[in-house]
Amino acid sequence: MVYPIVMYGDPVLRQRAKDIEQGTDLTQLIEDMYETMHNAQGIGLAAPQIGKGVRLFVVDGTVLDKDDDEAEEGMENFKKAFINPVLLEELGTPWDFEEGCLSIPNIREKVSRKDIIRIRYYDEQWNLKEEEYDGMKARIIQHEYDHIEGKLFIDYLTPLKKRLLKGKLNDISRGDVKTEYRILAPLRK
Ligand code: NI
């Protein structure tokens, strides 16, 4: 099932998402999240973006691997769900990349993030994992992890940049934005 994607301005995107009870069967929800993400041509989707305030996100970088962009190498197995993740550490040199977000359509801005992360999480079978990622994979995880902390990539922008985006952001909250996927805009009349 493809969910509509919650737009900027909805309080669910600003809440710290809640842990999921261990052992909960998430098969259907995770499948729906992949379907919703793929339908919107995204490479990451967090549960709050479909209106669910729980600590879960999915990523799929395999779609990027087809391009031969250097930043997108090694993505062939990078399709997974992260349940109750804990970002243990971020290290390495910060680097800039233009990020976008399915909840903030048609806006892309440069965000600086550290290069390497360590993360602990449960996989779909509730096996506890601890892994290290770098580069583009780390960035996708950092962006999605922010979502379950109630944070958005525009929070990293300078006050000036944010002021310049204000009109566009208001339009998005009202649903006055063009997308190829179904949206749920909090201020739509
Ligand atoms: Ni996002």
XYZ file of N, CA and C and ligand atoms in Angstrom:
568
model
N 0.846 -1.197 0.000
C 0.000 0.000 0.000
C 0.878 1.242 0.000
N 0.551 2.147 -0.901
C 1.298 3.405 -0.964
C 0.597 4.438 -0.082
N 1.305 4.937 0.907
C 0.776 5.992 1.778
C 1.003 7.362 1.133
N 0.138 8.330 1.432
C 0.475 9.707 1.061
C 1.614 10.186 1.959
N 2.442 11.048 1.430
C 3.586 11.520 2.213
C 3.252 12.845 2.899
N 3.533 12.850 4.193
C 3.221 13.991 5.046
C 4.147 15.165 4.708
N 3.553 16.335 4.538
C 4.316 17.512 4.137
C 4.823 18.317 5.334
N 5.825 19.096 5.039
C 6.399 20.052 5.977
C 5.286 20.842 6.677
N 5.446 21.026 7.971
C 4.453 21.772 8.732
C 3.581 20.873 9.592
N 3.566 19.575 9.270
C 2.805 18.634 10.087
C 3.592 18.346 11.369
N 2.918 18.450 12.538
C 3.613 18.237 13.821
C 4.311 16.880 13.930
N 3.811 15.858 13.214
C 4.419 14.518 13.348
C 5.884 14.539 12.901
N 6.222 15.488 12.021
C 7.614 15.583 11.549
C 8.516 16.271 12.569
N 7.911 16.835 13.606
C 8.680 17.581 14.612
C 8.750 16.870 15.960
N 8.114 15.693 16.044
C 8.149 14.952 17.305
C 9.319 13.986 17.323
N 9.818 13.738 18.530
C 10.785 12.658 18.665
C 9.969 11.362 18.635
N 10.244 10.516 17.634
C 9.450 9.308 17.451
C 9.705 8.321 18.594
N 8.698 7.469 18.833
C 8.745 6.518 19.964
C 9.345 5.170 19.539
N 10.024 4.539 20.509
C 10.541 3.191 20.280
C 9.401 2.221 19.993
N 9.708 1.209 19.199
C 8.729 0.176 18.870
C 8.951 -1.008 19.798
N 7.861 -1.585 20.288
C 7.980 -2.711 21.213
C 8.667 -3.880 20.517
N 9.649 -4.443 21.208
C 10.444 -5.526 20.614
C 9.582 -6.710 20.207
N 9.855 -7.228 19.040
C 9.130 -8.403 18.566
C 7.900 -8.065 17.741
N 7.504 -6.793 17.717
C 6.348 -6.380 16.899
C 6.556 -6.811 15.447
N 5.509 -7.348 14.853
C 5.609 -7.743 13.442
C 5.454 -6.503 12.563
N 6.549 -6.124 11.929
C 6.553 -4.903 11.124
C 6.569 -5.202 9.624
N 6.383 -6.479 9.280
C 6.518 -6.889 7.873
C 5.691 -6.021 6.929
N 4.399 -5.873 7.263
C 3.503 -5.128 6.375
C 3.894 -3.644 6.308
N 4.157 -3.068 7.474
C 4.508 -1.644 7.518
C 5.775 -1.361 6.711
N 6.779 -2.228 6.875
C 8.048 -2.025 6.162
C 7.835 -2.191 4.653
N 7.053 -3.184 4.281
C 6.748 -3.381 2.863
C 6.058 -2.143 2.285
N 5.101 -1.608 3.036
C 4.381 -0.409 2.599
C 5.321 0.801 2.513
N 6.265 0.850 3.418
C 7.201 1.987 3.393
C 8.116 1.914 2.168
N 8.582 0.719 1.849
C 9.378 0.554 0.609
C 8.544 0.966 -0.605
N 7.305 0.502 -0.630
C 6.440 0.779 -1.766
C 6.198 2.293 -1.898
N 5.947 2.932 -0.765
C 5.702 4.377 -0.745
C 6.947 5.140 -1.197
N 8.096 4.703 -0.694
C 9.370 5.358 -1.041
C 9.674 5.178 -2.530
N 9.541 3.975 -3.029
C 9.834 3.721 -4.443
C 8.874 4.490 -5.351
N 7.616 4.507 -4.955
C 6.604 5.239 -5.728
C 6.958 6.731 -5.870
N 7.607 7.271 -4.824
C 7.987 8.691 -4.832
C 9.426 8.884 -5.300
N 10.054 7.802 -5.741
C 11.444 7.837 -6.214
C 12.412 8.343 -5.146
N 12.139 7.954 -3.898
C 13.016 8.352 -2.796
C 14.070 7.299 -2.537
N 15.108 7.679 -1.794
C 16.140 6.714 -1.406
C 16.129 6.479 0.104
N 15.216 7.167 0.774
C 15.049 6.959 2.202
C 13.661 7.438 2.609
N 13.087 6.777 3.613
C 11.782 7.206 4.113
C 11.676 6.829 5.592
N 11.282 7.791 6.401
C 11.123 7.543 7.833
C 9.629 7.471 8.163
N 9.297 6.649 9.172
C 7.891 6.414 9.522
C 7.096 7.712 9.756
N 7.669 8.741 10.402
C 6.893 9.975 10.576
C 6.405 10.566 9.251
N 7.118 10.285 8.180
C 6.720 10.837 6.869
C 5.464 10.192 6.307
N 5.039 9.079 6.925
C 3.724 8.538 6.563
C 2.786 8.658 7.771
N 3.137 9.565 8.667
C 2.249 9.898 9.771
C 2.356 9.004 10.988
N 3.411 8.170 11.017
C 3.577 7.266 12.159
C 4.789 7.679 12.990
N 4.544 8.050 14.235
C 5.610 8.580 15.086
C 6.407 7.501 15.784
N 6.958 6.574 14.996
C 7.751 5.484 15.561
C 9.151 5.468 14.953
N 10.078 4.849 15.735
C 11.491 4.880 15.337
C 11.790 3.779 14.317
N 11.540 4.107 13.090
C 11.738 3.171 11.983
C 11.974 3.971 10.719
N 13.010 3.563 9.960
C 13.145 4.127 8.620
C 13.698 3.082 7.670
N 13.445 3.298 6.390
C 13.968 2.402 5.362
C 14.835 3.214 4.403
N 15.805 2.528 3.832
C 16.668 3.161 2.822
C 16.783 2.205 1.635
N 16.988 2.767 0.476
C 17.305 1.964 -0.701
C 18.188 2.778 -1.636
N 19.487 2.514 -1.518
C 20.444 3.213 -2.371
C 20.733 2.455 -3.655
N 20.123 1.262 -3.793
C 20.445 0.424 -4.962
C 20.018 1.115 -6.258
N 19.010 1.975 -6.155
C 18.553 2.702 -7.344
C 19.622 3.677 -7.829
N 20.463 4.135 -6.896
C 21.521 5.090 -7.256
C 22.678 4.406 -7.960
N 22.873 3.113 -7.656
C 24.057 2.407 -8.148
C 24.117 2.350 -9.664
N 22.954 2.491 -10.287
C 22.908 2.437 -11.750
C 23.617 3.642 -12.373
N 23.587 4.757 -11.685
C 24.368 5.913 -12.141
C 25.826 5.610 -11.801
N 26.759 6.202 -12.549
C 28.145 5.907 -12.202
C 28.810 7.080 -11.467
N 27.979 7.849 -10.781
C 28.489 8.934 -9.948
C 29.376 8.348 -8.838
N 30.503 8.950 -8.638
C 31.481 8.444 -7.668
C 30.915 8.355 -6.242
N 30.076 9.332 -5.907
C 29.506 9.371 -4.557
C 28.523 8.228 -4.323
N 28.167 7.516 -5.387
C 27.098 6.536 -5.269
C 27.599 5.111 -5.497
N 28.862 4.917 -5.294
C 29.444 3.582 -5.448
C 29.103 2.676 -4.264
N 29.095 1.385 -4.495
C 28.953 0.417 -3.412
C 27.570 0.363 -2.803
N 26.566 0.751 -3.553
C 25.200 0.809 -3.021
C 24.432 -0.494 -3.258
N 25.073 -1.495 -3.882
C 24.285 -2.646 -4.365
C 23.489 -3.369 -3.261
N 24.023 -3.400 -2.032
C 23.259 -4.086 -0.976
C 22.614 -3.119 0.010
N 22.605 -1.874 -0.344
C 22.144 -0.881 0.620
C 20.637 -0.665 0.521
N 19.928 -1.733 0.899
C 18.471 -1.648 0.989
C 18.095 -2.308 2.297
N 17.662 -1.537 3.261
C 17.340 -2.136 4.551
C 16.455 -1.261 5.417
N 15.918 -1.914 6.448
C 15.087 -1.205 7.419
C 15.874 -1.067 8.719
N 15.763 0.065 9.356
C 16.399 0.326 10.642
C 15.296 0.515 11.680
N 15.284 -0.391 12.669
C 14.261 -0.343 13.715
C 14.910 0.058 15.037
N 14.266 0.984 15.738
C 14.791 1.520 17.014
C 16.283 1.851 16.940
N 16.717 2.556 15.914
C 18.145 2.820 15.768
C 18.670 3.806 16.808
N 19.936 3.632 17.138
C 20.645 4.585 17.998
C 21.915 4.978 17.268
N 22.035 6.253 16.976
C 23.238 6.760 16.316
C 24.307 6.898 17.392
N 25.309 6.024 17.334
C 26.300 5.943 18.408
C 27.366 7.007 18.274
N 27.751 7.279 17.048
C 28.886 8.173 16.844
C 28.861 8.725 15.426
N 29.284 9.972 15.289
C 29.505 10.568 13.969
C 30.920 11.112 13.990
N 31.728 10.735 13.021
C 33.105 11.206 13.017
C 33.603 11.429 11.588
N 34.834 11.849 11.484
C 35.386 12.116 10.162
C 35.162 13.566 9.748
N 35.579 13.830 8.530
C 35.546 15.194 8.013
C 34.160 15.546 7.494
N 33.615 16.682 7.905
C 32.326 17.101 7.350
C 32.442 17.390 5.856
N 31.404 17.035 5.098
C 31.371 17.335 3.668
C 29.975 17.812 3.279
N 29.937 18.609 2.234
C 28.681 19.214 1.785
C 28.022 18.364 0.708
N 26.699 18.313 0.750
C 25.953 17.661 -0.321
C 24.572 18.309 -0.390
N 24.043 18.451 -1.576
C 22.708 19.019 -1.740
C 21.667 17.974 -1.415
N 20.959 18.168 -0.308
C 19.950 17.202 0.109
C 18.556 17.665 -0.287
N 17.699 16.687 -0.417
C 16.286 16.958 -0.625
C 15.500 16.065 0.316
N 14.176 16.190 0.302
C 13.361 15.405 1.221
C 11.965 15.265 0.630
N 11.399 14.063 0.688
C 10.065 13.842 0.114
C 8.999 14.679 0.819
N 9.270 15.103 2.065
C 8.317 15.928 2.809
C 8.507 17.420 2.531
N 9.542 17.750 1.773
C 9.838 19.153 1.414
C 10.148 19.180 -0.086
N 9.137 18.907 -0.920
C 9.393 18.705 -2.350
C 9.975 19.935 -3.040
N 10.795 19.661 -4.039
C 11.333 20.687 -4.936
C 12.248 21.707 -4.269
N 12.771 21.358 -3.115
C 13.782 22.206 -2.476
C 15.017 21.349 -2.243
N 16.160 21.847 -2.683
C 17.420 21.143 -2.420
C 18.414 22.162 -1.902
N 19.087 21.801 -0.810
C 20.067 22.722 -0.235
C 21.275 21.945 0.269
N 22.395 22.617 0.241
C 23.638 22.019 0.707
C 23.608 21.850 2.225
N 23.935 20.643 2.663
C 24.021 20.359 4.099
C 25.382 19.743 4.369
N 26.009 20.171 5.447
C 27.295 19.617 5.846
C 27.085 18.544 6.913
N 27.645 17.350 6.659
C 27.546 16.275 7.656
C 28.880 15.551 7.755
N 29.137 14.982 8.938
C 30.363 14.209 9.103
C 30.313 12.948 8.250
N 31.488 12.454 7.904
C 31.626 11.412 6.882
C 31.304 9.996 7.364
N 31.522 9.734 8.653
C 31.431 8.355 9.148
C 30.454 8.282 10.330
N 29.657 7.204 10.349
C 28.763 7.001 11.496
C 28.848 5.559 11.991
N 28.510 5.421 13.266
C 28.285 4.079 13.808
C 26.864 4.050 14.320
N 26.148 2.993 13.975
C 24.732 2.920 14.350
C 24.381 1.530 14.873
N 23.522 1.519 15.888
C 23.009 0.258 16.420
C 21.508 0.245 16.139
N 21.003 -0.891 15.674
C 19.582 -0.954 15.328
C 19.143 -2.412 15.272
N 17.851 -2.603 15.171
C 17.318 -3.947 14.938
C 16.934 -4.062 13.465
N 17.189 -5.236 12.897
C 16.733 -5.473 11.532
C 15.307 -6.033 11.578
N 14.768 -6.369 10.418
C 13.373 -6.800 10.322
C 13.067 -8.044 11.136
N 14.089 -8.872 11.380
C 13.890 -10.098 12.182
C 14.228 -9.864 13.655
N 14.358 -8.591 14.019
C 14.702 -8.188 15.386
C 16.070 -8.716 15.838
N 16.996 -8.833 14.909
C 18.387 -9.096 15.273
C 19.057 -7.745 15.536
N 19.798 -7.677 16.656
C 20.495 -6.438 16.983
C 21.769 -6.332 16.149
N 21.964 -5.185 15.522
C 23.121 -4.972 14.642
C 23.881 -3.739 15.100
N 25.183 -3.776 14.875
C 25.959 -2.551 15.066
C 26.872 -2.422 13.862
N 26.770 -1.320 13.137
C 27.489 -1.188 11.877
C 28.085 0.196 11.701
N 29.066 0.261 10.809
C 29.679 1.542 10.473
C 29.411 1.824 8.995
N 29.106 3.068 8.691
C 28.884 3.484 7.307
C 29.631 4.773 7.048
N 29.968 4.978 5.770
C 30.565 6.269 5.433
C 29.973 6.802 4.134
N 30.411 7.993 3.782
C 30.001 8.597 2.517
C 28.495 8.750 2.380
N 28.028 8.390 1.175
C 26.616 8.584 0.835
C 25.683 7.754 1.716
N 26.125 6.524 2.066
C 25.278 5.688 2.925
C 25.095 6.350 4.280
N 26.212 6.850 4.837
C 26.147 7.529 6.129
C 25.196 8.722 6.032
N 25.307 9.454 4.931
C 24.467 10.651 4.767
C 22.982 10.313 4.729
N 22.636 9.271 3.985
C 21.225 8.875 3.906
C 20.718 8.501 5.299
N 21.530 7.734 6.036
C 21.144 7.329 7.389
C 21.008 8.551 8.304
N 21.953 9.473 8.212
C 21.896 10.674 9.052
C 20.619 11.473 8.781
N 20.275 11.596 7.508
C 19.062 12.334 7.127
C 17.809 11.645 7.686
N 17.744 10.335 7.532
C 16.565 9.590 8.007
C 16.521 9.545 9.528
N 17.689 9.409 10.128
C 17.745 9.400 11.601
C 17.230 10.728 12.149
N 17.611 11.815 11.511
C 17.104 13.131 11.903
C 15.574 13.136 11.937
N 14.958 12.490 10.933
C 13.491 12.472 10.878
C 12.891 11.889 12.158
N 13.448 10.809 12.661
C 12.846 10.220 13.861
C 13.211 10.999 15.129
N 14.115 11.959 14.992
C 14.425 12.876 16.094
C 13.629 14.184 15.957
N 12.798 14.263 14.934
C 11.991 15.467 14.718
C 12.738 16.580 14.024
N 13.800 16.200 13.339
C 14.659 17.192 12.701
C 14.586 17.079 11.178
N 14.749 18.216 10.494
C 14.689 18.244 9.029
C 15.952 18.899 8.470
N 16.276 18.603 7.224
C 17.552 19.106 6.699
C 17.600 20.630 6.618
N 16.422 21.250 6.501
C 16.423 22.717 6.429
C 16.825 23.357 7.766
N 16.786 22.573 8.843
C 17.207 23.102 10.147
C 18.693 23.468 10.155
N 19.447 22.924 9.207
C 20.884 23.192 9.176
C 21.216 24.468 8.396
N 20.218 25.060 7.749
C 20.492 26.223 6.905
C 20.687 27.485 7.742
N 21.329 28.457 7.137
C 21.520 29.741 7.823
C 20.157 30.438 7.933
N 20.010 31.353 8.915
C 18.744 32.084 9.065
C 18.350 32.803 7.772
N 19.339 33.298 7.044
C 19.043 33.999 5.788
C 18.417 33.047 4.763
N 19.078 31.901 4.573
C 18.560 30.896 3.632
C 17.147 30.473 4.010
N 16.932 30.288 5.319
C 15.614 29.859 5.781
C 14.558 30.919 5.476
N 14.938 32.181 5.657
C 14.006 33.270 5.374
C 13.643 33.278 3.888
N 14.648 33.010 3.068
C 14.413 33.011 1.615
C 13.476 31.874 1.196
N 13.465 30.807 1.985
C 12.635 29.634 1.647
C 11.230 29.702 2.231
N 10.999 30.688 3.086
C 9.767 30.717 3.871
C 8.503 30.608 3.007
N 8.462 31.361 1.923
C 7.298 31.341 1.044
C 7.046 29.968 0.457
N 8.123 29.350 -0.030
C 8.007 28.003 -0.603
C 7.537 26.995 0.440
N 8.078 27.113 1.656
C 7.709 26.182 2.725
C 6.238 26.339 3.087
N 5.765 27.581 3.118
C 4.345 27.819 3.394
C 3.473 27.197 2.309
N 3.912 27.333 1.062
C 3.175 26.715 -0.046
C 3.084 25.197 0.144
N 4.212 24.603 0.516
C 4.252 23.145 0.726
C 3.266 22.739 1.818
N 3.251 23.479 2.924
C 2.336 23.159 4.034
C 0.877 23.268 3.618
N 0.615 24.126 2.639
C -0.759 24.281 2.153
C -1.084 23.295 1.037
N -0.083 22.509 0.647
C -0.302 21.536 -0.426
C -0.183 22.162 -1.798
N 0.319 23.385 -1.831
C 0.451 24.109 -3.089
C 1.840 23.823 -3.677
N 2.029 22.575 -4.108
C 3.327 22.118 -4.610
C 3.090 20.977 -5.592
N 3.919 20.913 -6.606
C 3.741 19.882 -7.619
C 4.605 18.659 -7.289
N 3.978 17.495 -7.183
C 4.717 16.254 -6.918
C 4.147 15.136 -7.789
N 4.947 14.103 -7.936
C 4.503 12.929 -8.695
C 3.885 11.887 -7.767
N 3.750 12.249 -6.487
C 3.184 11.307 -5.521
C 2.131 12.019 -4.680
N 1.312 11.206 -4.026
C 0.209 11.736 -3.211
C 0.768 12.336 -1.925
N 0.251 13.495 -1.566
C 0.751 14.155 -0.357
C -0.383 14.431 0.608
N 0.034 14.650 1.874
C -0.902 15.024 2.944
C -0.377 16.333 3.512
N -1.022 17.434 3.147
C -0.529 18.743 3.557
C -1.328 19.248 4.747
N -0.622 19.654 5.819
C -1.327 19.976 7.071
C -2.247 21.189 6.970
N -1.924 22.127 6.084
C -2.716 23.364 6.030
C -3.593 23.449 4.794
N -3.755 22.308 4.129
C -4.601 22.306 2.936
C -6.058 22.517 3.339
N -6.730 23.425 2.607
C -8.134 23.727 2.977
C -9.078 22.712 2.327
Ni 13.655 13.470 4.398
